[in-house]
Coordinates of C-alpha atoms and ligand atoms in Angstrom, one line a residue:
M28 CA -0.4 -0.2 0.4
A29 CA 1.3 3.6 -1.2
P30 CA 2.1 6.1 2.2
S31 CA -1.0 8.1 1.1
E32 CA -3.5 5.6 1.3
T33 CA -1.8 4.2 4.4
D34 CA -2.1 8.0 5.4
S35 CA -5.7 8.4 3.8
L36 CA -6.7 6.2 5.7
K37 CA -5.6 6.6 8.8
I38 CA -7.4 10.3 9.0
S39 CA -10.3 8.7 7.6
W40 CA -10.5 6.2 10.4
L41 CA -9.7 9.4 13.0
R42 CA -13.2 11.1 12.0
I43 CA -14.6 7.9 11.9
C44 CA -13.6 7.9 15.7
E45 CA -14.9 11.3 16.1
R46 CA -18.1 10.8 15.0
L47 CA -19.1 7.2 16.6
K48 CA -17.6 9.0 20.2
S49 CA -20.7 12.1 19.7
E50 CA -23.3 9.3 18.8
V51 CA -22.3 7.1 21.6
G52 CA -21.1 8.9 23.9
D53 CA -18.1 8.2 26.6
V54 CA -18.7 5.6 28.2
E55 CA -19.1 3.2 24.8
Y56 CA -17.0 4.9 23.4
R57 CA -13.5 4.0 25.9
M58 CA -15.7 0.4 25.9
W59 CA -15.9 -0.6 22.9
I60 CA -14.2 1.7 20.3
Q61 CA -11.6 2.7 21.6
R62 CA -10.8 -1.3 22.2
I63 CA -10.2 -0.9 18.3
T64 CA -6.7 -1.0 16.1
L65 CA -7.5 -0.2 12.4
G66 CA -6.1 -3.0 10.2
P67 CA -4.5 -3.2 6.3
L68 CA -7.0 -2.4 3.9
D69 CA -7.8 -5.9 1.7
E70 CA -8.5 -4.8 -1.8
D71 CA -11.6 -3.0 -0.6
E72 CA -12.2 -4.8 2.5
I73 CA -11.2 -2.3 5.7
V74 CA -9.6 -5.0 8.8
L75 CA -10.5 -3.9 11.8
Y76 CA -8.9 -5.6 15.4
L77 CA -10.5 -5.8 18.7
P78 CA -8.1 -7.9 21.0
E79 CA -10.7 -10.5 22.2
R80 CA -13.1 -12.6 21.0
F81 CA -16.0 -11.8 23.5
L82 CA -15.4 -7.7 22.0
R83 CA -15.1 -9.4 18.1
D84 CA -18.2 -10.8 18.3
W85 CA -20.1 -7.5 20.8
V86 CA -18.2 -4.5 18.4
R87 CA -19.4 -6.0 15.0
A88 CA -22.8 -7.3 16.2
Q89 CA -22.9 -3.8 18.2
Y90 CA -22.0 -1.5 15.6
G91 CA -21.5 -3.2 12.5
Q92 CA -23.6 -1.9 10.1
R93 CA -22.8 1.6 11.9
L94 CA -19.1 1.4 10.9
Q95 CA -19.6 -0.3 7.6
S96 CA -21.8 2.8 7.0
L97 CA -18.9 6.1 7.9
W98 CA -16.4 4.6 6.2
R99 CA -18.4 3.8 2.7
E100 CA -19.4 7.3 3.6
E101 CA -15.9 8.2 4.5
S102 CA -14.0 6.5 2.9
P103 CA -14.1 5.6 -1.4
L104 CA -11.7 2.7 -0.6
V105 CA -13.5 0.8 2.0
Q106 CA -16.5 -0.3 0.8
H107 CA -17.2 -3.4 3.5
V108 CA -15.3 -3.8 7.6
E109 CA -13.9 -7.3 8.8
L110 CA -14.3 -7.5 11.9
R111 CA -11.0 -9.5 13.9
V112 CA -9.8 -11.2 17.0
D113 CA -5.8 -9.5 17.6
K114 CA -4.3 -10.4 21.4
K115 CA -1.4 -8.4 20.5
A116 CA -3.7 -5.5 18.4
Q117 CA -4.2 -3.6 22.4
R118 CA -0.3 -3.6 22.7
A119 CA 0.9 -2.7 19.3
A120 CA -2.0 0.7 19.5
S121 CA -1.4 1.8 23.1
A122 CA 2.7 1.6 21.9
D123 CA 2.4 2.7 18.7
E124 CA -0.6 5.0 16.7
T125 CA 0.9 3.8 14.6
P126 CA -0.8 -0.1 14.7
A127 CA -1.8 -2.9 11.9
P128 CA -0.7 -5.6 13.1
S129 CA 2.4 -6.9 11.0
E130 CA 0.8 -11.7 11.6
P131 CA -2.8 -10.4 11.9
T132 CA -4.0 -14.4 13.7
M133 CA -6.9 -15.0 11.2
P134 CA -6.0 -15.7 7.5
A135 CA -7.5 -12.7 5.0
R136 CA -11.0 -13.9 4.2
S137 CA -12.1 -11.3 2.3
N138 CA -15.5 -12.6 0.5
I139 CA -16.7 -12.5 4.3
S140 CA -18.0 -9.9 5.0
I141 CA -19.2 -8.3 8.9
M142 CA -22.3 -8.6 7.3
A143 CA -22.6 -12.4 6.9
K144 CA -22.4 -12.4 10.9
E145 CA -23.5 -15.8 11.5
D146 CA -20.9 -17.0 8.4
A147 CA -17.8 -14.9 9.7
A148 CA -17.7 -16.1 13.6
A149 CA -18.6 -19.0 12.5
L150 CA -15.2 -19.6 10.0
E151 CA -13.1 -18.9 12.7
R152 CA -13.7 -21.1 15.1
E153 CA -13.6 -23.4 11.7
S154 CA -10.3 -21.9 11.0
S155 CA -9.3 -21.7 15.7
S156 CA -10.6 -25.4 16.1
P157 CA -10.9 -27.3 13.1
S158 CA -12.7 -30.7 14.2
H159 CA -14.4 -29.6 17.1
S160 CA -16.7 -26.9 16.6
T161 CA -19.5 -28.9 17.5
G162 CA -18.1 -31.7 18.4
G163 CA -20.7 -34.5 15.9
E164 CA -19.7 -35.4 11.7
V165 CA -19.8 -31.2 9.9
R166 CA -17.8 -31.5 6.7
N167 CA -15.2 -28.7 7.9
D168 CA -13.6 -28.2 4.9
L169 CA -16.4 -27.6 3.1
A170 CA -19.2 -26.2 5.2
V171 CA -19.2 -23.5 7.9
P172 CA -19.5 -24.8 12.1
L173 CA -23.1 -23.9 13.5
D174 CA -23.5 -21.9 16.0
R175 CA -24.1 -24.5 19.2
R176 CA -26.5 -21.0 20.3
F177 CA -29.3 -21.7 17.6
T178 CA -30.8 -25.3 19.1
F179 CA -34.2 -25.9 19.0
D180 CA -34.5 -24.9 22.8
N181 CA -33.6 -21.8 22.7
F182 CA -36.2 -21.2 20.1
V183 CA -39.1 -19.1 20.9
V184 CA -42.4 -20.1 19.6
G185 CA -45.1 -18.1 18.6
K186 CA -47.9 -17.6 15.3
P187 CA -46.0 -15.9 13.6
N188 CA -43.2 -19.8 12.7
E189 CA -44.8 -21.6 14.9
F190 CA -45.4 -23.9 11.5
A191 CA -41.6 -23.3 10.2
Y192 CA -40.9 -24.1 13.8
A193 CA -43.2 -27.4 13.5
C194 CA -41.6 -28.0 10.0
A195 CA -38.2 -27.4 11.2
G196 CA -38.5 -30.7 13.9
R197 CA -39.9 -33.2 11.5
V198 CA -36.9 -32.2 9.0
A199 CA -34.3 -32.8 12.7
D200 CA -36.7 -35.8 12.9
H201 CA -37.4 -37.9 9.7
P202 CA -34.8 -36.7 7.2
A203 CA -35.7 -36.4 3.7
S204 CA -38.8 -38.1 4.5
P205 CA -41.7 -37.7 1.6
G206 CA -43.1 -34.2 1.9
F207 CA -40.7 -32.3 3.4
N208 CA -37.2 -32.7 0.9
P209 CA -36.8 -29.8 0.3
L210 CA -37.0 -28.1 3.1
F211 CA -37.9 -24.6 2.3
L212 CA -37.6 -21.8 5.3
Y213 CA -38.4 -18.0 3.6
G214 CA -39.2 -15.1 6.0
G215 CA -37.5 -11.2 6.6
V216 CA -34.7 -10.5 8.1
G217 CA -33.4 -10.8 11.3
L218 CA -36.9 -13.6 11.9
G219 CA -34.6 -16.5 13.1
K220 CA -34.3 -18.7 9.7
T221 CA -30.7 -19.3 10.5
H222 CA -31.4 -20.0 13.8
L223 CA -33.5 -23.5 13.0
M224 CA -31.7 -23.9 9.4
H225 CA -28.6 -24.6 12.7
A226 CA -31.2 -26.0 15.1
I227 CA -32.5 -28.7 12.1
G228 CA -28.4 -29.4 11.7
L229 CA -27.2 -29.2 15.7
K230 CA -30.6 -31.8 16.2
L231 CA -29.5 -34.2 13.3
I232 CA -25.8 -34.5 14.4
S233 CA -26.6 -35.1 18.3
R234 CA -27.7 -38.3 16.7
G235 CA -24.9 -38.8 15.8
N236 CA -23.5 -40.9 12.0
I237 CA -24.6 -37.7 9.2
S238 CA -23.0 -35.8 7.4
V239 CA -24.2 -32.1 7.4
A240 CA -23.5 -29.8 5.2
Y241 CA -24.7 -25.1 6.3
M242 CA -23.4 -22.6 4.3
S243 CA -24.8 -19.2 2.8
A244 CA -25.2 -18.6 -1.1
E245 CA -22.6 -16.7 -0.9
K246 CA -19.8 -18.4 0.4
F247 CA -21.8 -21.8 -1.7
M248 CA -21.0 -19.6 -5.2
Y249 CA -16.7 -18.3 -3.3
R250 CA -16.5 -22.0 -2.4
F251 CA -17.9 -23.3 -5.7
I252 CA -15.6 -20.5 -7.8
A253 CA -12.5 -21.1 -5.5
S254 CA -12.9 -24.8 -7.3
M255 CA -12.7 -23.5 -10.3
Q256 CA -9.8 -22.0 -10.5
S257 CA -7.6 -24.2 -9.0
K258 CA -8.9 -26.2 -11.0
S259 CA -10.5 -28.6 -7.9
Q260 CA -14.0 -28.5 -9.1
M261 CA -14.3 -32.2 -9.3
E262 CA -13.2 -32.9 -6.1
F263 CA -15.9 -30.5 -4.9
K264 CA -18.4 -31.2 -6.6
E265 CA -17.8 -35.0 -5.2
Q266 CA -17.9 -33.2 -1.4
L267 CA -21.1 -31.8 -2.1
R268 CA -23.0 -34.7 -2.7
S269 CA -21.6 -37.2 0.0
V270 CA -23.2 -35.3 2.6
D271 CA -26.9 -36.3 3.9
V272 CA -27.9 -32.9 4.9
L273 CA -27.2 -29.8 2.5
M274 CA -28.8 -25.9 3.9
I275 CA -27.9 -23.5 2.2
D276 CA -28.8 -19.9 3.8
D277 CA -29.7 -16.9 2.1
L278 CA -30.4 -18.5 -1.1
Q279 CA -31.3 -15.0 -2.3
F280 CA -27.3 -14.7 -3.2
L281 CA -28.1 -16.4 -5.9
I282 CA -30.5 -14.2 -8.2
G283 CA -28.4 -12.9 -11.6
K284 CA -25.8 -15.7 -10.7
N285 CA -26.0 -17.4 -13.3
S286 CA -23.4 -20.5 -13.5
T287 CA -23.1 -21.0 -9.9
Q288 CA -27.9 -21.6 -10.1
E289 CA -26.6 -23.6 -11.9
E290 CA -23.4 -26.0 -10.2
F291 CA -26.7 -25.2 -7.1
F292 CA -29.1 -26.6 -9.2
H293 CA -27.2 -29.6 -10.8
T294 CA -25.8 -30.2 -6.5
F295 CA -30.2 -30.2 -5.8
N296 CA -31.1 -32.7 -8.3
A297 CA -28.2 -35.4 -7.4
L298 CA -28.3 -34.9 -3.4
V299 CA -32.5 -35.2 -3.4
D300 CA -32.5 -38.4 -6.6
A301 CA -30.1 -40.2 -4.3
G302 CA -32.5 -39.5 -1.2
R303 CA -30.2 -37.2 0.9
Q304 CA -32.1 -34.0 2.8
I305 CA -32.1 -30.0 1.3
I306 CA -32.7 -27.7 3.4
V307 CA -32.4 -23.7 2.3
S308 CA -33.9 -19.9 3.3
A309 CA -34.5 -17.5 1.2
D310 CA -36.0 -13.9 2.3
K311 CA -39.3 -14.7 -0.3
S312 CA -40.7 -17.7 -1.2
P313 CA -39.9 -19.6 -4.4
S314 CA -42.5 -18.0 -6.6
D315 CA -41.3 -14.7 -5.8
L316 CA -38.4 -15.4 -5.9
S317 CA -37.9 -13.9 -9.2
G318 CA -33.3 -13.4 -11.2
L319 CA -33.6 -17.2 -9.8
E320 CA -34.6 -20.5 -13.1
D321 CA -37.5 -21.1 -13.7
R322 CA -36.7 -24.6 -13.2
L323 CA -34.7 -24.6 -9.8
R324 CA -37.5 -23.0 -8.1
T325 CA -39.9 -24.8 -9.4
R326 CA -37.7 -27.8 -7.7
L327 CA -37.1 -25.4 -4.7
G328 CA -41.4 -25.3 -4.6
C329 CA -41.5 -29.4 -4.8
G330 CA -41.1 -30.0 -1.4
M331 CA -42.4 -27.9 2.1
V332 CA -42.3 -24.6 1.9
A333 CA -42.6 -23.0 5.0
D334 CA -42.7 -19.2 5.7
I335 CA -42.0 -16.8 8.8
H336 CA -44.2 -14.2 9.2
A337 CA -43.1 -10.9 11.2
T338 CA -43.3 -11.3 14.3
T339 CA -46.6 -9.8 17.2
F340 CA -46.2 -8.3 20.1
E341 CA -46.7 -11.1 22.0
L342 CA -42.8 -13.2 20.2
R343 CA -41.6 -10.0 21.5
I344 CA -42.7 -10.5 24.7
S345 CA -41.6 -13.9 24.8
I346 CA -38.1 -13.6 23.0
L347 CA -37.8 -10.8 25.6
E348 CA -38.5 -12.3 28.4
A349 CA -36.5 -15.5 27.6
K350 CA -33.7 -13.5 26.3
A351 CA -33.0 -12.0 29.5
K352 CA -33.9 -14.5 31.8
A353 CA -30.7 -16.4 30.1
S354 CA -28.6 -13.3 30.7
G355 CA -29.1 -13.2 34.3
T356 CA -30.0 -9.7 34.6
P357 CA -32.9 -8.5 35.9
V358 CA -34.9 -6.3 32.8
P359 CA -38.1 -5.4 34.9
P360 CA -41.5 -5.4 32.2
K361 CA -42.6 -2.5 32.0
V362 CA -38.7 -2.7 29.7
L363 CA -39.3 -5.4 27.8
E364 CA -42.6 -4.1 26.6
Y365 CA -40.8 -0.6 25.3
L366 CA -38.8 -2.5 23.8
A367 CA -41.6 -4.5 22.2
H368 CA -43.4 -2.1 20.9
K369 CA -40.5 0.8 19.8
I370 CA -38.2 -2.4 17.6
T371 CA -41.2 -4.5 15.9
T372 CA -38.7 -5.3 12.2
N373 CA -36.1 -8.1 14.0
V374 CA -35.8 -9.9 16.3
R375 CA -31.5 -10.0 15.5
E376 CA -32.7 -6.2 16.6
L377 CA -34.4 -6.9 19.5
E378 CA -31.8 -8.8 21.1
G379 CA -29.1 -5.8 20.4
A380 CA -31.4 -4.1 22.0
L381 CA -31.7 -6.2 25.2
N382 CA -28.3 -6.8 25.0
R383 CA -26.7 -3.3 25.2
L384 CA -28.8 -2.5 28.2
I385 CA -27.3 -5.5 30.0
A386 CA -23.6 -4.9 29.2
H387 CA -24.2 -0.5 29.9
A388 CA -26.0 -2.2 33.3
D389 CA -23.3 -4.8 34.4
L390 CA -20.8 -1.4 33.5
V391 CA -21.9 0.9 35.1
G392 CA -23.3 -1.5 38.3
R393 CA -26.5 -0.2 37.4
P394 CA -30.2 -1.7 37.7
V395 CA -31.8 -1.9 34.1
T396 CA -34.4 0.8 35.1
L397 CA -37.3 2.7 31.8
E398 CA -34.8 5.8 31.7
S399 CA -31.6 4.3 31.1
T400 CA -33.3 2.2 28.3
Q401 CA -34.2 5.4 26.8
D402 CA -30.5 7.1 27.1
V403 CA -28.7 4.1 26.3
L404 CA -31.5 2.9 23.0
K405 CA -31.2 7.0 22.2
D406 CA -29.7 6.6 18.6
M407 CA -31.2 3.0 18.0
L408 CA -34.3 4.0 19.0
K409 CA -34.7 6.9 17.2
A410 CA -34.5 5.4 13.4
H411 CA -37.8 3.5 14.0
E412 CA -39.9 6.4 15.5
R413 CA -39.8 7.9 11.7
R414 CA -41.7 5.4 10.8
V415 CA -45.1 6.2 12.1
T416 CA -47.6 6.7 9.2
I417 CA -50.3 9.4 7.9
D418 CA -52.9 6.1 8.9
E419 CA -51.2 5.5 12.5
I420 CA -51.8 9.6 13.4
Q421 CA -55.6 9.2 11.8
R422 CA -56.5 7.1 14.0
K423 CA -55.1 7.9 17.1
V424 CA -56.1 11.0 16.8
A425 CA -59.9 10.1 16.2
E426 CA -60.0 7.9 18.9
H427 CA -58.7 10.3 21.4
F428 CA -60.5 13.0 20.4
N429 CA -63.7 10.7 19.7
I430 CA -64.5 10.8 16.7
R431 CA -65.3 9.2 13.3
L432 CA -61.5 8.8 11.4
T433 CA -63.7 8.6 8.1
D434 CA -63.7 12.4 10.0
M435 CA -60.6 13.2 9.2
S436 CA -61.0 12.8 6.0
S437 CA -64.6 13.9 4.9
A438 CA -65.3 18.0 4.6
R439 CA -67.5 18.5 7.9
R440 CA -66.3 21.9 10.1
A441 CA -67.9 21.8 12.8
R442 CA -65.1 22.7 14.9
A443 CA -65.8 19.4 17.2
V444 CA -64.8 17.4 13.7
A445 CA -61.7 20.1 12.5
R446 CA -59.5 21.2 15.9
P447 CA -58.3 17.6 15.7
R448 CA -57.9 17.3 12.0
Q449 CA -56.0 19.8 12.4
I450 CA -54.6 18.0 14.9
A451 CA -53.7 14.7 12.7
M452 CA -52.0 17.2 10.4
F453 CA -49.9 19.3 12.4
L454 CA -48.7 16.1 13.3
A455 CA -48.4 14.3 10.1
K456 CA -46.1 17.4 9.8
Q457 CA -44.1 16.8 12.5
L458 CA -43.2 13.4 13.1
T459 CA -43.1 11.9 9.1
S460 CA -41.2 13.5 5.9
R461 CA -44.0 13.6 4.2
S462 CA -45.1 16.8 2.3
L463 CA -47.7 19.6 2.2
P464 CA -49.5 18.4 -0.1
E465 CA -48.9 14.5 0.4
I466 CA -50.8 15.1 4.0
G467 CA -53.8 17.4 2.0
R468 CA -53.9 14.0 0.3
K469 CA -54.6 11.7 3.0
F470 CA -57.9 13.6 4.5
G471 CA -59.5 14.4 2.4
N472 CA -57.8 15.3 -1.2
R473 CA -57.1 18.8 0.6
D474 CA -55.8 21.4 -0.9
H475 CA -51.5 22.0 1.0
T476 CA -52.2 25.6 2.0
T477 CA -54.8 24.2 4.3
V478 CA -52.8 22.1 6.2
M479 CA -50.1 25.0 5.9
H480 CA -52.7 26.6 7.7
A481 CA -53.5 23.5 10.0
V482 CA -50.1 22.8 11.0
N483 CA -49.6 26.7 11.2
R484 CA -52.8 27.0 13.6
V485 CA -52.0 24.2 16.7
S486 CA -48.5 25.9 17.2
E487 CA -50.4 28.7 18.1
L488 CA -52.4 27.1 19.9
M489 CA -50.7 24.7 21.4
E490 CA -49.1 28.4 23.1
Q491 CA -52.4 29.7 24.3
D492 CA -53.5 26.3 25.5
P493 CA -52.3 24.0 27.6
G494 CA -55.2 21.9 27.5
L495 CA -54.6 21.4 23.7
A496 CA -50.8 21.8 24.3
E497 CA -50.7 18.5 26.6
S498 CA -53.5 16.1 24.0
V499 CA -51.0 16.7 21.5
E500 CA -48.1 16.1 24.3
L501 CA -49.8 13.2 24.8
L502 CA -50.9 12.2 21.7
R503 CA -47.0 12.6 20.0
H504 CA -45.3 10.2 23.2
M505 CA -47.8 7.7 21.9
L506 CA -47.3 7.3 18.6
E507 CA -43.2 7.7 19.2
S508 CA -43.5 5.3 21.3
Ligands
LIG605 P1 -32.6 -14.2 10.2 O1 -31.8 -15.7 9.4 O2 -34.1 -14.9 10.1 O3 -32.3 -13.4 9.1 P2 -31.3 -15.3 12.5 O4 -31.9 -16.3 12.3 O5 -30.0 -14.8 12.4 O6 -32.5 -14.6 11.3 O7 -31.9 -14.7 13.8 C1 -32.1 -14.0 14.6 C2 -31.6 -13.5 15.7 O8 -32.3 -13.5 16.4 C3 -30.0 -14.5 16.3 O9 -29.8 -13.8 17.1 C4 -31.8 -15.8 16.3 O10 -31.1 -16.0 18.0 C5 -33.1 -14.4 17.3 N1 -34.2 -14.8 16.8 C6 -35.3 -14.8 15.9 N2 -36.0 -15.6 15.9 C7 -35.9 -16.5 17.6 C8 -36.9 -16.5 18.0 N3 -38.5 -17.6 17.9 N4 -36.4 -17.0 19.5 C9 -35.4 -16.9 19.7 N5 -34.1 -16.5 19.5 C10 -34.4 -15.5 17.4
LIG606 MG1 -30.2 -15.3 8.2

């Protein structure tokens, strides 16, 4: 690397540190970010070192995405961030301001980005202890080991995932039974697809005498291409076709990658024809995975297709309760409810928020409270607050003032109806990113000047009338929580 490039990376890193410091506060900064050492740039991937594995995992979970987006903003050279463990990193950092340890403990794995959390973690285990990672028979040369935390026991079952859970359990008990091959699990990000796949694998392995290969579609492609480059394609094919159970995670990655799809298709057929089990996950159903070859989509839909739906409030509470209990740190039910209300899309984020609270409480030696929660998760929650919709605002305001929802868009001008309508417009302007004309359209096709008038009028009234100001604040609070 040319010296000027190194310097520019260092400058970028300093700026990123400054920004993170202002975002996360001093305590968290010192605890986590300051432990990071800048490593080398490997193509478009910047390596960051942490001295301990748990620090690395924590930083990855809490700040991984943020680090990546900050790097992308700061430096055109960097597209990905790779977090690695290097015991010497801390010493190097304190001895000298130019860290970059010369011999990282992990081999370069440029295809694994920090986004592929489970893969990267598993890969590290693979490289540090190739034969003992899961105890059972896993093809380490081919697949990545399974994460022992992702068991059926640790999976909280509720309405949205009970069908997928049952299918997964069935396949774990009776692999390759008719009607369940392939098992196709699909659903949004962070809803437990990878967890269920690992659970199946762990259960199968615990009974022994069965070979299970799990890998992301990304890794499948990487291995496939690597085998072509090293002219070991036959070996790759044979290895793949010798497993009893093949699991490919995040199949949507293969969209647009035609030769890899083709290879997967052949592997798929060979295995199913030989009576082996295939398990696939994706973010959409086979029929919605446009961009996959038709014949592959057809075959994927031939077995059991199980959808994991978005979580419900009840499921989120159950998951939080289970995780809080497992952590051993008391978390008040009010805090769990608050989190389950605020973070609705993704279990991974929910889990991340809870972990952050618990770590913070341990760190400062104070119990978790609603106040500390709001404070610690400020930045994280802000991102969720922006999602209030005009429909929700109309509903809440109508409920609050005891008027009909249809009156939000009706032509009635009686004050009992018109004032709440104006308040709803005011809140729509404040809490959403909609423009005045867009808001007007949602309120019975009113003109944007009507909306502007409403916004001004409510601001004025709030100054004159504390009762009204209080109502509006209460509504805002309810909508944001
Ligand atoms: P996906 O693969 O669907 O994106 P993951 O399986 O990686 O999601 O799940 C994200 C995180 O949320 C994991 O840590 C997982 O253990 C956890 N998780 C998801 N669903 C559940 C559940 N029902 N019970 C317990 N943990 C869950
Ligand atoms: Mg996954």
